[in-house]
Amino acid sequence: MTRLRFGLRGRVSAAFAVGALVLSVLLAVTTHAIASNYLTDQRYATVLRQAVFNARAVNAALSTTRPAVAQLLEQLEVSSGEASSPLAWVDGRWFADQLPGGVDVLPRSFVAAVEAGRPVQQRFRTRQGLVVAIALPLEPTGGSYVEVFSLRELDQVLTTLAVTFSGTATMTTLLGLLLGLWASRRALRPLSEVTAAAGAIAEGDLGARLQAHRDPDLEGLATAFNRTADRLQARVERDARFAGNVSHELRTPLTTLVNAAELLTGRAARLDTEGREVLGLLTDEVQRFAQMVEDLLEISRADSGAAQMRWEPTALGDLVTLVADRCAGRPVTEVEPGARKVTVAVDRRRLERVVANLVNNAEVHAGGATRVLVSRQPDTVRIAVEDAGPGVSEPDQERIFERFSRGVAHRSDNPDGVGLGLALVFEHVRLHGGRVWAEANEPRGARFVVDLPVRP
């Protein structure tokens, strides 16, 4: 089962939301409890005063004239209003006509306490809602006076308060979440800047730096990052200069070797069989060495920013077909209908080198190119070179474009090459503003994909 994981920003926002929820619930519960107790106490004090007053009136009437109890309770009901119902327990008899449902709605424990002559107060629910019943003994006439007061309005007020506090808690939680998102975005902005700068450096922009922060907690991070980037840039530039200088210095003696090899090749007929074989090996190695030096010079110029692009409108399908079929020695190119008339601005020499290196890589190291597909994408034009080799493992799919890097299959099956062909492909595609990557080609082999932006 996959475990859901939140990022740092999500955890900060969740912490704000949970904190706001806990605080709002705590305040809501506390406020509701205080308000409920206060309103209940006030209501009880009011009804108790009314019950005591009515009980004294009943007791006085019974002590003097002994009027009809039912009529007396009717008079009290009229004067007390609809919020209460007066009852009486007199001479062993209940007078409860004013209470809907009669004495049967009263709790048994309450009835027993009244009949025993004890003062009692109890809250309970009836069909009409929440009520409170107060019983007061009648002395010296005997019996008890009971009055049942409706708490419906109080119940409604408390329910309204509960709903209001619940809504407030929900709104506070949402505000806490929004505050957390805002605070996390603001607090983590330097981290986003570090990520963007590191990504830019990884993509080849060695001049990417972090701006100095006034925050003392972030100033050290920015300074350390910029110092590291400065050292990395200096080292890369130093290595690039070294490779460029070495390659440049090698061109003169290498030219001499190439000319000498060509001269000897022209007189190969005068050599015996063994001499011709040795001359062939020498010529091949000299040509390979010359190509490596040229590749190093190309990469050095790209690193130093001295590479000059010669843009010209090009029918991409025709260019890829010409180069790929020539390198493979057979027709391998397919151009989809949507890409046949696509004309883009490219550096023809560099793009020809990209296609040639990819096809040669498939022919030499991967069992041959099976298809070179040119297709039109929404914003790009795509060149995909598919081969019949063992494929490229996931760890090698990015590493294979590094300089002097070769896949496992390349190292074991064919020792030729120094690992500059795909690195040069990467640099040429980057100079075009495009992307290149390797992926699996089901059911067998690898697919090298180049995406170039459409520049008409």
PDB file of C-alpha atoms in Angstrom, residues 79-268:
ATOM      1  CA  SER A  79     -50.860  35.208  34.733  1.00  0.00           C
ATOM      2  CA  SER A  80     -47.662  33.223  34.133  1.00  0.00           C
ATOM      3  CA  GLY A  81     -48.121  32.902  30.371  1.00  0.00           C
ATOM      4  CA  GLU A  82     -47.470  30.002  27.986  1.00  0.00           C
ATOM      5  CA  ALA A  83     -43.902  29.470  29.174  1.00  0.00           C
ATOM      6  CA  SER A  84     -44.974  27.595  32.322  1.00  0.00           C
ATOM      7  CA  SER A  85     -47.571  25.125  33.561  1.00  0.00           C
ATOM      8  CA  PRO A  86     -48.577  25.209  37.281  1.00  0.00           C
ATOM      9  CA  LEU A  87     -49.405  21.915  39.082  1.00  0.00           C
ATOM     10  CA  ALA A  88     -50.195  20.980  42.677  1.00  0.00           C
ATOM     11  CA  TRP A  89     -50.084  17.957  44.954  1.00  0.00           C
ATOM     12  CA  VAL A  90     -52.744  18.633  47.588  1.00  0.00           C
ATOM     13  CA  ASP A  91     -54.521  16.260  49.953  1.00  0.00           C
ATOM     14  CA  GLY A  92     -52.961  13.244  48.255  1.00  0.00           C
ATOM     15  CA  ARG A  93     -54.201  14.257  44.831  1.00  0.00           C
ATOM     16  CA  TRP A  94     -52.515  15.630  41.714  1.00  0.00           C
ATOM     17  CA  PHE A  95     -53.937  18.703  39.952  1.00  0.00           C
ATOM     18  CA  ALA A  96     -52.188  18.646  36.580  1.00  0.00           C
ATOM     19  CA  ASP A  97     -54.722  19.717  33.982  1.00  0.00           C
ATOM     20  CA  GLN A  98     -52.594  22.669  32.894  1.00  0.00           C
ATOM     21  CA  LEU A  99     -49.675  20.378  31.883  1.00  0.00           C
ATOM     22  CA  PRO A 100     -49.977  18.719  28.434  1.00  0.00           C
ATOM     23  CA  GLY A 101     -49.881  14.992  29.111  1.00  0.00           C
ATOM     24  CA  GLY A 102     -50.581  15.449  32.783  1.00  0.00           C
ATOM     25  CA  VAL A 103     -48.516  14.026  35.575  1.00  0.00           C
ATOM     26  CA  ASP A 104     -47.500  11.094  33.406  1.00  0.00           C
ATOM     27  CA  VAL A 105     -44.879  13.195  31.628  1.00  0.00           C
ATOM     28  CA  LEU A 106     -43.065  13.872  34.903  1.00  0.00           C
ATOM     29  CA  PRO A 107     -40.129  11.612  35.785  1.00  0.00           C
ATOM     30  CA  ARG A 108     -40.984   9.015  38.429  1.00  0.00           C
ATOM     31  CA  SER A 109     -38.176  10.160  40.689  1.00  0.00           C
ATOM     32  CA  PHE A 110     -39.521  13.701  40.541  1.00  0.00           C
ATOM     33  CA  VAL A 111     -43.093  12.550  41.332  1.00  0.00           C
ATOM     34  CA  ALA A 112     -41.857  10.489  44.283  1.00  0.00           C
ATOM     35  CA  ALA A 113     -39.932  13.455  45.708  1.00  0.00           C
ATOM     36  CA  VAL A 114     -42.998  15.721  45.362  1.00  0.00           C
ATOM     37  CA  GLU A 115     -45.303  13.227  47.033  1.00  0.00           C
ATOM     38  CA  ALA A 116     -42.766  12.873  49.840  1.00  0.00           C
ATOM     39  CA  GLY A 117     -42.916  16.636  50.421  1.00  0.00           C
ATOM     40  CA  ARG A 118     -39.342  17.374  49.413  1.00  0.00           C
ATOM     41  CA  PRO A 119     -38.286  20.402  47.356  1.00  0.00           C
ATOM     42  CA  VAL A 120     -36.879  19.257  44.019  1.00  0.00           C
ATOM     43  CA  GLN A 121     -35.753  20.679  40.687  1.00  0.00           C
ATOM     44  CA  GLN A 122     -35.217  18.574  37.561  1.00  0.00           C
ATOM     45  CA  ARG A 123     -34.681  19.158  33.855  1.00  0.00           C
ATOM     46  CA  PHE A 124     -36.041  16.708  31.270  1.00  0.00           C
ATOM     47  CA  ARG A 125     -37.528  16.522  27.798  1.00  0.00           C
ATOM     48  CA  THR A 126     -41.141  16.179  26.778  1.00  0.00           C
ATOM     49  CA  ARG A 127     -42.838  16.141  23.395  1.00  0.00           C
ATOM     50  CA  GLN A 128     -42.976  19.922  23.595  1.00  0.00           C
ATOM     51  CA  GLY A 129     -39.192  20.155  24.106  1.00  0.00           C
ATOM     52  CA  LEU A 130     -36.818  20.746  26.979  1.00  0.00           C
ATOM     53  CA  VAL A 131     -38.427  21.783  30.302  1.00  0.00           C
ATOM     54  CA  VAL A 132     -37.462  22.265  33.937  1.00  0.00           C
ATOM     55  CA  ALA A 133     -39.807  21.337  36.789  1.00  0.00           C
ATOM     56  CA  ILE A 134     -39.584  22.984  40.216  1.00  0.00           C
ATOM     57  CA  ALA A 135     -41.458  21.626  43.249  1.00  0.00           C
ATOM     58  CA  LEU A 136     -41.811  23.587  46.496  1.00  0.00           C
ATOM     59  CA  PRO A 137     -43.541  22.258  49.681  1.00  0.00           C
ATOM     60  CA  LEU A 138     -46.680  24.103  50.843  1.00  0.00           C
ATOM     61  CA  GLU A 139     -46.573  24.766  54.596  1.00  0.00           C
ATOM     62  CA  PRO A 140     -48.461  24.506  56.850  1.00  0.00           C
ATOM     63  CA  THR A 141     -51.239  23.420  54.483  1.00  0.00           C
ATOM     64  CA  GLY A 142     -49.313  20.380  53.294  1.00  0.00           C
ATOM     65  CA  GLY A 143     -48.769  19.215  49.755  1.00  0.00           C
ATOM     66  CA  SER A 144     -46.471  20.741  47.142  1.00  0.00           C
ATOM     67  CA  TYR A 145     -46.633  23.328  44.445  1.00  0.00           C
ATOM     68  CA  VAL A 146     -45.084  22.316  41.093  1.00  0.00           C
ATOM     69  CA  GLU A 147     -44.398  24.496  38.109  1.00  0.00           C
ATOM     70  CA  VAL A 148     -43.017  23.237  34.788  1.00  0.00           C
ATOM     71  CA  PHE A 149     -41.195  25.859  32.732  1.00  0.00           C
ATOM     72  CA  SER A 150     -40.419  25.534  29.009  1.00  0.00           C
ATOM     73  CA  LEU A 151     -36.735  25.881  28.061  1.00  0.00           C
ATOM     74  CA  ARG A 152     -37.396  25.811  24.330  1.00  0.00           C
ATOM     75  CA  GLU A 153     -36.066  29.323  23.712  1.00  0.00           C
ATOM     76  CA  LEU A 154     -32.962  28.603  25.795  1.00  0.00           C
ATOM     77  CA  ASP A 155     -32.439  25.355  23.897  1.00  0.00           C
ATOM     78  CA  GLN A 156     -32.745  27.175  20.575  1.00  0.00           C
ATOM     79  CA  VAL A 157     -30.276  29.840  21.684  1.00  0.00           C
ATOM     80  CA  LEU A 158     -27.759  27.201  22.785  1.00  0.00           C
ATOM     81  CA  THR A 159     -28.218  25.280  19.521  1.00  0.00           C
ATOM     82  CA  THR A 160     -27.678  28.475  17.544  1.00  0.00           C
ATOM     83  CA  LEU A 161     -24.524  29.173  19.546  1.00  0.00           C
ATOM     84  CA  ALA A 162     -23.239  25.648  18.890  1.00  0.00           C
ATOM     85  CA  VAL A 163     -23.834  25.956  15.150  1.00  0.00           C
ATOM     86  CA  THR A 164     -22.233  29.405  15.122  1.00  0.00           C
ATOM     87  CA  PHE A 165     -19.165  28.199  17.000  1.00  0.00           C
ATOM     88  CA  SER A 166     -18.871  25.159  14.722  1.00  0.00           C
ATOM     89  CA  GLY A 167     -18.975  27.395  11.656  1.00  0.00           C
ATOM     90  CA  THR A 168     -16.459  29.721  13.248  1.00  0.00           C
ATOM     91  CA  ALA A 169     -14.149  26.776  13.975  1.00  0.00           C
ATOM     92  CA  THR A 170     -14.437  25.637  10.350  1.00  0.00           C
ATOM     93  CA  MET A 171     -13.718  29.112   9.006  1.00  0.00           C
ATOM     94  CA  THR A 172     -10.801  29.505  11.397  1.00  0.00           C
ATOM     95  CA  THR A 173      -9.380  26.192  10.211  1.00  0.00           C
ATOM     96  CA  LEU A 174      -9.656  27.269   6.574  1.00  0.00           C
ATOM     97  CA  LEU A 175      -8.064  30.618   7.396  1.00  0.00           C
ATOM     98  CA  GLY A 176      -5.305  28.741   9.223  1.00  0.00           C
ATOM     99  CA  LEU A 177      -4.748  26.597   6.151  1.00  0.00           C
ATOM    100  CA  LEU A 178      -4.591  29.659   3.899  1.00  0.00           C
ATOM    101  CA  LEU A 179      -2.256  31.371   6.332  1.00  0.00           C
ATOM    102  CA  GLY A 180      -0.101  28.241   6.380  1.00  0.00           C
ATOM    103  CA  LEU A 181       0.051  28.189   2.573  1.00  0.00           C
ATOM    104  CA  TRP A 182       1.011  31.849   2.482  1.00  0.00           C
ATOM    105  CA  ALA A 183       3.550  31.532   5.291  1.00  0.00           C
ATOM    106  CA  SER A 184       5.097  28.343   3.896  1.00  0.00           C
ATOM    107  CA  ARG A 185       5.351  29.849   0.420  1.00  0.00           C
ATOM    108  CA  ARG A 186       7.024  32.935   1.835  1.00  0.00           C
ATOM    109  CA  ALA A 187       9.266  31.031   4.236  1.00  0.00           C
ATOM    110  CA  LEU A 188      10.280  28.426   1.643  1.00  0.00           C
ATOM    111  CA  ARG A 189      10.851  30.902  -1.159  1.00  0.00           C
ATOM    112  CA  PRO A 190      14.637  30.835  -0.566  1.00  0.00           C
ATOM    113  CA  LEU A 191      14.532  27.044  -0.836  1.00  0.00           C
ATOM    114  CA  SER A 192      12.730  27.375  -4.172  1.00  0.00           C
ATOM    115  CA  GLU A 193      15.422  29.801  -5.299  1.00  0.00           C
ATOM    116  CA  VAL A 194      18.116  27.307  -4.296  1.00  0.00           C
ATOM    117  CA  THR A 195      16.299  24.559  -6.196  1.00  0.00           C
ATOM    118  CA  ALA A 196      15.957  26.765  -9.290  1.00  0.00           C
ATOM    119  CA  ALA A 197      19.614  27.813  -9.159  1.00  0.00           C
ATOM    120  CA  ALA A 198      20.809  24.243  -8.641  1.00  0.00           C
ATOM    121  CA  GLY A 199      18.600  23.083 -11.521  1.00  0.00           C
ATOM    122  CA  ALA A 200      19.995  25.814 -13.776  1.00  0.00           C
ATOM    123  CA  ILE A 201      23.556  24.763 -12.936  1.00  0.00           C
ATOM    124  CA  ALA A 202      22.657  21.126 -13.598  1.00  0.00           C
ATOM    125  CA  GLU A 203      21.310  22.186 -17.019  1.00  0.00           C
ATOM    126  CA  GLY A 204      24.606  23.902 -17.834  1.00  0.00           C
ATOM    127  CA  ASP A 205      24.041  27.496 -16.697  1.00  0.00           C
ATOM    128  CA  LEU A 206      27.137  27.823 -14.532  1.00  0.00           C
ATOM    129  CA  GLY A 207      26.478  31.525 -13.993  1.00  0.00           C
ATOM    130  CA  ALA A 208      23.334  30.919 -11.903  1.00  0.00           C
ATOM    131  CA  ARG A 209      23.646  32.421  -8.420  1.00  0.00           C
ATOM    132  CA  LEU A 210      21.513  33.200  -5.366  1.00  0.00           C
ATOM    133  CA  GLN A 211      20.771  36.783  -4.426  1.00  0.00           C
ATOM    134  CA  ALA A 212      22.144  37.954  -1.110  1.00  0.00           C
ATOM    135  CA  HIS A 213      19.534  37.824   1.673  1.00  0.00           C
ATOM    136  CA  ARG A 214      19.121  40.299   4.473  1.00  0.00           C
ATOM    137  CA  ASP A 215      17.902  37.499   6.674  1.00  0.00           C
ATOM    138  CA  PRO A 216      20.927  36.381   8.738  1.00  0.00           C
ATOM    139  CA  ASP A 217      19.595  32.815   8.774  1.00  0.00           C
ATOM    140  CA  LEU A 218      19.681  32.674   4.951  1.00  0.00           C
ATOM    141  CA  GLU A 219      22.718  34.813   4.257  1.00  0.00           C
ATOM    142  CA  GLY A 220      25.099  31.975   5.136  1.00  0.00           C
ATOM    143  CA  LEU A 221      23.256  29.542   2.859  1.00  0.00           C
ATOM    144  CA  ALA A 222      23.359  31.937  -0.095  1.00  0.00           C
ATOM    145  CA  THR A 223      27.035  32.719   0.470  1.00  0.00           C
ATOM    146  CA  ALA A 224      28.013  29.056   0.729  1.00  0.00           C
ATOM    147  CA  PHE A 225      25.978  28.126  -2.351  1.00  0.00           C
ATOM    148  CA  ASN A 226      27.451  30.952  -4.434  1.00  0.00           C
ATOM    149  CA  ARG A 227      30.980  30.094  -3.292  1.00  0.00           C
ATOM    150  CA  THR A 228      30.455  26.476  -4.295  1.00  0.00           C
ATOM    151  CA  ALA A 229      29.010  27.529  -7.663  1.00  0.00           C
ATOM    152  CA  ASP A 230      31.985  29.876  -8.242  1.00  0.00           C
ATOM    153  CA  ARG A 231      34.451  27.070  -7.582  1.00  0.00           C
ATOM    154  CA  LEU A 232      32.495  24.678  -9.786  1.00  0.00           C
ATOM    155  CA  GLN A 233      32.361  27.199 -12.615  1.00  0.00           C
ATOM    156  CA  ALA A 234      36.063  27.949 -12.290  1.00  0.00           C
ATOM    157  CA  ARG A 235      36.926  24.254 -12.388  1.00  0.00           C
ATOM    158  CA  VAL A 236      34.693  23.536 -15.376  1.00  0.00           C
ATOM    159  CA  GLU A 237      36.081  26.510 -17.259  1.00  0.00           C
ATOM    160  CA  ARG A 238      39.630  25.472 -16.374  1.00  0.00           C
ATOM    161  CA  ASP A 239      38.982  21.935 -17.586  1.00  0.00           C
ATOM    162  CA  ALA A 240      37.344  23.259 -20.734  1.00  0.00           C
ATOM    163  CA  ARG A 241      40.305  25.539 -21.430  1.00  0.00           C
ATOM    164  CA  PHE A 242      42.685  22.683 -20.800  1.00  0.00           C
ATOM    165  CA  ALA A 243      40.797  20.354 -23.156  1.00  0.00           C
ATOM    166  CA  GLY A 244      40.549  23.085 -25.755  1.00  0.00           C
ATOM    167  CA  ASN A 245      44.238  23.976 -25.496  1.00  0.00           C
ATOM    168  CA  VAL A 246      45.305  20.349 -25.665  1.00  0.00           C
ATOM    169  CA  SER A 247      43.030  19.679 -28.606  1.00  0.00           C
ATOM    170  CA  HIS A 248      44.273  22.782 -30.371  1.00  0.00           C
ATOM    171  CA  GLU A 249      47.901  21.871 -29.779  1.00  0.00           C
ATOM    172  CA  LEU A 250      47.255  18.370 -31.073  1.00  0.00           C
ATOM    173  CA  ARG A 251      45.788  19.576 -34.345  1.00  0.00           C
ATOM    174  CA  THR A 252      49.149  20.472 -35.941  1.00  0.00           C
ATOM    175  CA  PRO A 253      50.931  17.161 -35.299  1.00  0.00           C
ATOM    176  CA  LEU A 254      47.693  15.327 -35.982  1.00  0.00           C
ATOM    177  CA  THR A 255      47.412  17.036 -39.361  1.00  0.00           C
ATOM    178  CA  THR A 256      50.927  15.871 -40.116  1.00  0.00           C
ATOM    179  CA  LEU A 257      50.002  12.318 -39.161  1.00  0.00           C
ATOM    180  CA  VAL A 258      46.858  12.412 -41.311  1.00  0.00           C
ATOM    181  CA  ASN A 259      48.801  13.719 -44.310  1.00  0.00           C
ATOM    182  CA  ALA A 260      51.496  11.112 -43.791  1.00  0.00           C
ATOM    183  CA  ALA A 261      48.908   8.358 -43.548  1.00  0.00           C
ATOM    184  CA  GLU A 262      47.239   9.580 -46.745  1.00  0.00           C
ATOM    185  CA  LEU A 263      50.629   9.667 -48.472  1.00  0.00           C
ATOM    186  CA  LEU A 264      51.372   6.119 -47.402  1.00  0.00           C
ATOM    187  CA  THR A 265      47.908   5.020 -48.450  1.00  0.00           C
ATOM    188  CA  GLY A 266      48.605   6.378 -51.906  1.00  0.00           C
ATOM    189  CA  ARG A 267      51.661   4.105 -52.098  1.00  0.00           C
ATOM    190  CA  ALA A 268      50.016   1.098 -50.452  1.00  0.00           C
TER     191      ALA A 268
END
